[in-house]
Amino acid sequence: TLSIYPEVKGIQVMNDMGQYMFSRYRGKWIPDTPGRRKVIMDRLRTWNVFSNSSPVEGITQAIRTFYAPDKKISIYVFGDEFSGRSVEAVVRQIDAVNREDEDGNRMVRIHAVGFPFFFEPGRQASDTTRRYAQLMRILTERNGGTFVALSDPNRS
């Protein structure tokens, strides 16, 4: 994702719970430099924090913290599972935070990538993987974004 945007005004990385990858940049943008991008990519390889497999807290915090009426902001959600009880409840929560303007545009665009991390040869996607895809299709459609579902890495 960073490769397709060679230059942005700021970057922030949070987990699904809204915890910051770099606490010193809590609540502010990380400057976009080649060195900082390398540090982000290096940290992603080892960043292991608690996840409840529900993106609602992280999306909500990102919108509340970083929305500014004079800036175009996009959130990118990467994941493989949604373990929450209700897709509709999450959609309602995000709708309440990411409100529409008078033209029907949302404050922040939401994009998502789904990847089949737990696929094993001969197995189907789990219920939580399917619910993640369902949730992200709805959220991205309602919030002006795009959902990309990666295919099973075990298939040729």
XYZ file of N, CA and C in Angstrom:
468
model
N 0.829 -1.194 0.000
C 0.000 0.000 0.000
C 0.866 1.247 0.000
N 1.926 1.227 0.787
C 2.814 2.385 0.776
C 3.468 2.576 -0.592
N 3.716 1.490 -1.295
C 4.354 1.584 -2.611
C 3.481 2.293 -3.637
N 2.162 2.134 -3.528
C 1.303 2.788 -4.514
C 1.082 4.264 -4.197
N 1.482 4.674 -3.003
C 1.453 6.086 -2.621
C 2.875 6.506 -2.278
N 3.671 6.863 -3.296
C 5.084 7.160 -3.032
C 5.301 8.371 -2.126
N 4.275 9.205 -1.993
C 4.411 10.358 -1.112
C 3.042 10.716 -0.552
N 2.956 10.796 0.768
C 1.734 11.237 1.434
C 2.113 12.295 2.454
N 1.129 13.012 2.948
C 1.410 14.080 3.906
C 1.663 13.557 5.305
N 1.187 12.360 5.592
C 1.420 11.768 6.899
C 0.932 10.334 6.918
N 1.506 9.557 7.813
C 1.185 8.139 7.956
C 0.914 7.894 9.436
N 0.046 6.944 9.705
C -0.127 6.483 11.074
C -0.435 4.998 11.014
N 0.058 4.230 11.977
C -0.179 2.793 12.013
C -0.727 2.439 13.397
N -1.924 1.841 13.373
C -2.588 1.422 14.610
C -3.074 -0.009 14.426
N -3.287 -0.705 15.524
C -3.874 -2.030 15.399
C -5.397 -1.914 15.497
N -6.067 -3.048 15.456
C -7.526 -3.034 15.460
C -8.112 -2.491 16.754
N -7.333 -2.458 17.803
C -7.781 -1.930 19.084
C -7.486 -0.435 19.234
N -6.845 0.157 18.228
C -6.512 1.573 18.289
C -5.196 1.863 18.983
N -4.375 0.827 19.216
C -3.059 1.023 19.822
C -2.069 1.429 18.727
N -1.232 2.380 19.046
C -0.277 2.912 18.081
C 0.965 2.037 17.990
N 1.453 1.851 16.768
C 2.699 1.125 16.567
C 3.860 1.927 17.162
N 3.805 3.237 17.010
C 4.850 4.120 17.523
C 4.204 5.081 18.515
N 4.327 4.785 19.794
C 3.626 5.567 20.809
C 4.074 7.029 20.834
N 5.269 7.313 20.413
C 5.710 8.716 20.428
C 4.961 9.563 19.400
N 4.301 8.917 18.451
C 3.480 9.628 17.472
C 1.996 9.491 17.782
N 1.650 9.148 18.993
C 0.256 8.992 19.397
C -0.511 10.293 19.125
N -1.586 10.172 18.358
C -2.443 11.321 18.090
C -1.922 12.299 17.060
N -0.808 11.970 16.406
C -0.280 12.863 15.370
C 0.266 12.036 14.214
N 0.518 12.703 13.123
C 0.988 12.017 11.927
C 2.473 11.718 12.017
N 2.860 10.563 11.498
C 4.266 10.199 11.355
C 4.740 10.840 10.058
N 5.848 11.566 10.080
C 6.343 12.170 8.839
C 6.643 11.098 7.791
N 6.323 11.407 6.549
C 6.554 10.459 5.455
C 7.947 10.687 4.873
N 8.860 9.806 5.262
C 10.223 9.831 4.721
C 10.601 8.405 4.358
N 11.558 8.228 3.443
C 12.005 6.867 3.125
C 12.484 6.110 4.362
N 13.189 6.770 5.246
C 13.675 6.124 6.460
C 12.539 5.692 7.369
N 11.538 6.543 7.527
C 10.410 6.207 8.397
C 9.613 5.059 7.796
N 9.453 5.033 6.472
C 8.757 3.915 5.818
C 9.496 2.594 6.074
N 10.813 2.638 6.018
C 11.588 1.422 6.274
C 11.393 0.955 7.713
N 11.397 1.884 8.651
C 11.190 1.540 10.055
C 9.797 0.932 10.244
N 8.789 1.496 9.591
C 7.423 0.951 9.682
C 7.400 -0.481 9.156
N 7.969 -0.710 7.993
C 7.958 -2.056 7.402
C 8.731 -3.046 8.277
N 9.861 -2.616 8.816
C 10.644 -3.495 9.700
C 9.855 -3.843 10.961
N 9.194 -2.863 11.536
C 8.427 -3.095 12.758
C 7.219 -3.996 12.493
N 6.597 -3.869 11.327
C 5.448 -4.715 11.009
C 5.795 -6.203 11.050
N 7.025 -6.527 10.722
C 7.436 -7.933 10.719
C 7.433 -8.558 12.113
N 7.565 -7.744 13.139
C 7.658 -8.281 14.499
C 6.612 -7.725 15.450
N 5.771 -6.821 14.993
C 4.779 -6.180 15.863
C 3.718 -7.193 16.220
N 3.629 -7.540 17.477
C 2.712 -8.565 17.927
C 1.969 -8.033 19.146
N 0.777 -7.487 18.901
C -0.012 -6.928 19.994
C -1.354 -7.640 20.065
N -2.016 -7.494 21.193
C -3.314 -8.139 21.374
C -4.302 -7.672 20.317
N -5.106 -8.597 19.830
C -6.157 -8.290 18.870
C -7.419 -9.022 19.266
N -8.541 -8.304 19.245
C -9.819 -8.968 19.495
C -10.513 -9.330 18.182
N -9.791 -9.194 17.072
C -10.293 -9.519 15.732
C -11.569 -8.756 15.397
N -11.604 -7.507 15.812
C -12.697 -6.611 15.451
C -12.108 -5.229 15.227
N -12.243 -4.679 14.039
C -11.599 -3.403 13.728
C -12.337 -2.167 14.235
N -13.461 -2.326 14.905
C -14.289 -1.172 15.244
C -13.563 -0.167 16.133
N -12.814 -0.618 17.124
C -12.129 0.321 18.021
C -11.062 1.120 17.280
N -10.273 0.443 16.448
C -9.218 1.128 15.712
C -9.764 2.110 14.688
N -10.779 1.698 13.942
C -11.378 2.596 12.947
C -11.987 3.804 13.641
N -12.714 3.573 14.706
C -13.357 4.670 15.437
C -12.321 5.651 15.970
N -11.260 5.132 16.584
C -10.228 6.023 17.115
C -9.534 6.797 16.005
N -9.251 6.133 14.896
C -8.585 6.815 13.779
C -9.439 7.963 13.245
N -10.724 7.724 13.084
C -11.608 8.782 12.570
C -11.685 9.929 13.565
N -11.916 9.617 14.820
C -12.042 10.679 15.833
C -10.763 11.477 16.008
N -9.628 10.817 15.884
C -8.352 11.490 16.120
C -7.864 12.266 14.902
N -8.020 11.706 13.714
C -7.339 12.279 12.559
C -8.232 12.994 11.558
N -9.542 12.895 11.696
C -10.409 13.612 10.764
C -10.175 15.115 10.889
N -10.073 15.764 9.755
C -9.990 17.226 9.700
C -10.761 17.662 8.458
N -11.652 18.627 8.581
C -12.495 19.004 7.444
C -11.719 19.522 6.237
N -10.494 19.960 6.433
C -9.704 20.501 5.328
C -8.748 19.478 4.717
N -8.850 18.197 5.130
C -7.936 17.172 4.614
C -8.726 15.965 4.131
N -8.196 15.306 3.100
C -8.748 14.037 2.650
C -7.959 12.933 3.338
N -8.669 12.111 4.100
C -8.017 11.066 4.874
C -8.611 9.721 4.493
N -7.738 8.737 4.375
C -8.168 7.367 4.116
C -7.597 6.457 5.187
N -8.404 5.475 5.563
C -7.986 4.433 6.489
C -7.861 3.149 5.683
N -6.802 2.397 5.927
C -6.612 1.092 5.306
C -6.633 0.045 6.404
N -7.569 -0.880 6.294
C -7.729 -1.935 7.280
C -7.219 -3.230 6.655
N -6.294 -3.890 7.338
C -5.748 -5.164 6.875
C -6.139 -6.226 7.886
N -6.687 -7.333 7.415
C -7.066 -8.353 8.373
C -7.509 -9.646 7.740
N -7.871 -10.583 8.629
C -8.284 -11.899 8.159
C -9.478 -12.450 8.924
N -9.840 -11.803 10.037
C -10.939 -12.344 10.837
C -11.775 -11.228 11.438
N -13.060 -11.520 11.605
C -13.935 -10.693 12.421
C -14.656 -11.626 13.365
N -14.322 -11.529 14.640
C -14.896 -12.434 15.626
C -16.068 -11.817 16.371
N -16.435 -10.611 15.997
C -17.558 -9.956 16.652
C -18.867 -10.690 16.405
N -19.853 -10.321 17.186
C -21.140 -11.000 17.102
C -22.004 -10.498 15.961
N -21.869 -9.214 15.600
C -22.794 -8.638 14.637
C -22.095 -7.699 13.666
N -22.141 -8.035 12.392
C -21.621 -7.148 11.352
C -22.431 -5.853 11.351
N -23.738 -5.968 11.436
C -24.614 -4.789 11.392
C -24.330 -3.824 12.541
N -24.038 -4.352 13.727
C -23.732 -3.479 14.864
C -22.466 -2.657 14.595
N -21.459 -3.274 13.995
C -20.228 -2.544 13.661
C -20.518 -1.492 12.600
N -21.284 -1.840 11.592
C -21.630 -0.882 10.535
C -22.340 0.330 11.153
N -23.272 0.094 12.062
C -23.984 1.207 12.719
C -23.013 2.065 13.534
N -22.083 1.434 14.247
C -21.108 2.191 15.037
C -20.251 3.082 14.151
N -19.768 2.528 13.049
C -18.919 3.312 12.148
C -19.733 4.410 11.481
N -20.981 4.119 11.086
C -21.851 5.150 10.510
C -22.029 6.320 11.476
N -22.153 6.035 12.759
C -22.362 7.085 13.753
C -21.138 7.982 13.903
N -19.952 7.425 13.702
C -18.716 8.198 13.853
C -18.312 8.854 12.534
N -18.423 8.124 11.445
C -17.992 8.607 10.129
C -19.223 9.128 9.370
N -19.705 10.256 9.827
C -20.960 10.808 9.320
C -20.855 11.304 7.879
N -22.013 11.357 7.227
C -22.112 11.892 5.867
C -22.285 13.407 5.921
N -21.736 14.080 4.907
C -21.997 15.511 4.784
C -23.282 15.711 3.970
N -23.592 16.947 3.652
C -24.832 17.243 2.930
C -24.867 16.637 1.532
N -23.696 16.290 0.979
C -23.623 15.663 -0.344
C -23.558 14.141 -0.268
N -23.616 13.586 0.938
C -23.567 12.131 1.106
C -22.172 11.555 1.190
N -21.155 12.421 1.268
C -19.771 11.953 1.394
C -19.426 11.763 2.864
N -18.661 10.715 3.146
C -18.224 10.445 4.510
C -16.994 11.281 4.845
N -16.757 11.485 6.130
C -15.619 12.276 6.583
C -14.298 11.622 6.190
N -14.236 10.289 6.307
C -13.014 9.534 6.044
C -13.358 8.349 5.147
N -12.517 8.105 4.149
C -12.697 6.929 3.296
C -12.086 5.719 3.981
N -12.753 4.577 3.841
C -12.260 3.342 4.450
C -12.016 2.312 3.353
N -10.774 1.842 3.277
C -10.370 0.782 2.355
C -9.985 -0.434 3.193
N -10.025 -1.609 2.577
C -9.664 -2.808 3.333
C -9.035 -3.863 2.431
N -8.173 -4.647 3.040
C -7.560 -5.804 2.389
C -7.809 -7.002 3.295
N -8.316 -8.061 2.692
C -8.522 -9.299 3.424
C -7.548 -10.344 2.931
N -6.916 -11.030 3.842
C -5.993 -12.073 3.432
C -6.294 -13.358 4.200
N -6.199 -14.489 3.515
C -6.573 -15.782 4.107
C -5.434 -16.401 4.899
N -5.088 -15.800 6.005
C -3.937 -16.209 6.777
C -4.031 -17.652 7.276
N -5.197 -18.106 7.638
C -5.329 -19.421 8.247
C -5.755 -20.514 7.277
N -5.670 -20.257 5.974
C -6.021 -21.296 5.008
C -5.013 -22.435 5.082
N -5.493 -23.629 5.002
C -4.655 -24.809 4.875
C -5.139 -25.555 3.648
N -4.260 -26.284 2.971
C -4.690 -27.004 1.778
C -5.926 -27.865 2.061
N -6.943 -27.726 1.200
C -8.147 -28.533 1.317
C -9.184 -28.003 2.291
N -8.890 -26.909 3.011
C -9.841 -26.357 3.982
C -10.525 -25.122 3.418
N -11.732 -24.916 3.850
C -12.496 -23.720 3.496
C -12.142 -22.585 4.458
N -12.476 -21.375 4.048
C -12.289 -20.235 4.942
C -13.174 -20.404 6.169
N -12.683 -19.957 7.307
C -13.447 -20.067 8.545
C -14.611 -19.079 8.535
N -15.549 -19.268 9.443
C -16.673 -18.332 9.575
C -16.178 -16.926 9.877
N -15.139 -16.804 10.713
C -14.637 -15.483 11.058
C -13.963 -14.806 9.866
N -13.353 -15.588 8.994
C -12.754 -15.033 7.774
C -13.853 -14.544 6.833
N -14.896 -15.324 6.681
C -16.020 -14.905 5.822
C -16.711 -13.665 6.389
N -16.859 -13.598 7.706
C -17.500 -12.421 8.307
C -16.629 -11.174 8.149
N -15.311 -11.351 8.217
C -14.424 -10.207 7.970
C -14.656 -9.674 6.554
N -14.704 -10.567 5.580
C -14.933 -10.146 4.199
C -16.288 -9.455 4.064
N -17.313 -10.005 4.686
C -18.638 -9.394 4.624
C -18.613 -7.990 5.238
N -18.025 -7.864 6.417
C -17.945 -6.577 7.098
C -17.193 -5.558 6.257
N -16.043 -5.948 5.736
C -15.231 -5.000 4.976
C -15.885 -4.611 3.654
N -16.586 -5.544 3.004
C -17.318 -5.177 1.778
C -18.343 -4.093 2.084
N -19.061 -4.248 3.178
C -20.086 -3.266 3.540
C -19.452 -1.940 3.952
N -18.442 -1.995 4.838
C -17.817 -0.754 5.302
C -17.170 0.027 4.172
N -16.461 -0.658 3.286
C -15.798 0.063 2.205
C -16.813 0.654 1.231
N -17.869 -0.081 0.954
C -18.898 0.445 0.047
C -19.572 1.680 0.644
N -19.903 1.640 1.907
C -20.604 2.744 2.562
C -19.693 3.947 2.806
N -18.382 3.712 2.825
C -17.443 4.768 3.183
C -16.498 5.142 2.053
N -16.937 4.944 0.819
C -16.197 5.431 -0.345
C -14.888 4.747 -0.630
N -14.705 3.534 -0.131
C -13.435 2.844 -0.306
C -13.530 1.631 -1.194
N -12.500 0.829 -1.141
C -12.385 -0.387 -1.944
C -11.962 -1.536 -1.043
N -12.551 -2.700 -1.283
C -12.152 -3.912 -0.571
C -11.474 -4.850 -1.551
N -10.291 -5.315 -1.192
C -9.547 -6.278 -1.996
C -9.378 -7.531 -1.151
N -9.862 -8.645 -1.672
C -9.702 -9.922 -0.982
C -8.640 -10.724 -1.720
N -7.576 -11.044 -1.033
C -6.510 -11.832 -1.632
C -6.935 -13.286 -1.673
N -6.476 -13.995 -2.664
C -6.873 -15.386 -2.814
C -6.022 -16.306 -1.943
N -6.423 -17.542 -1.903
C -5.740 -18.568 -1.129
C -4.293 -18.698 -1.629
N -3.304 -18.459 -0.769
C -1.904 -18.523 -1.212
C -1.457 -19.944 -1.548
N -2.239 -20.961 -1.171
C -1.849 -22.339 -1.432
C -2.282 -22.826 -2.816
N -3.138 -22.051 -3.472
C -3.569 -22.434 -4.821
C -2.607 -21.859 -5.835
N -2.402 -22.615 -6.916
C -1.494 -22.091 -7.946
C -2.257 -21.569 -9.122
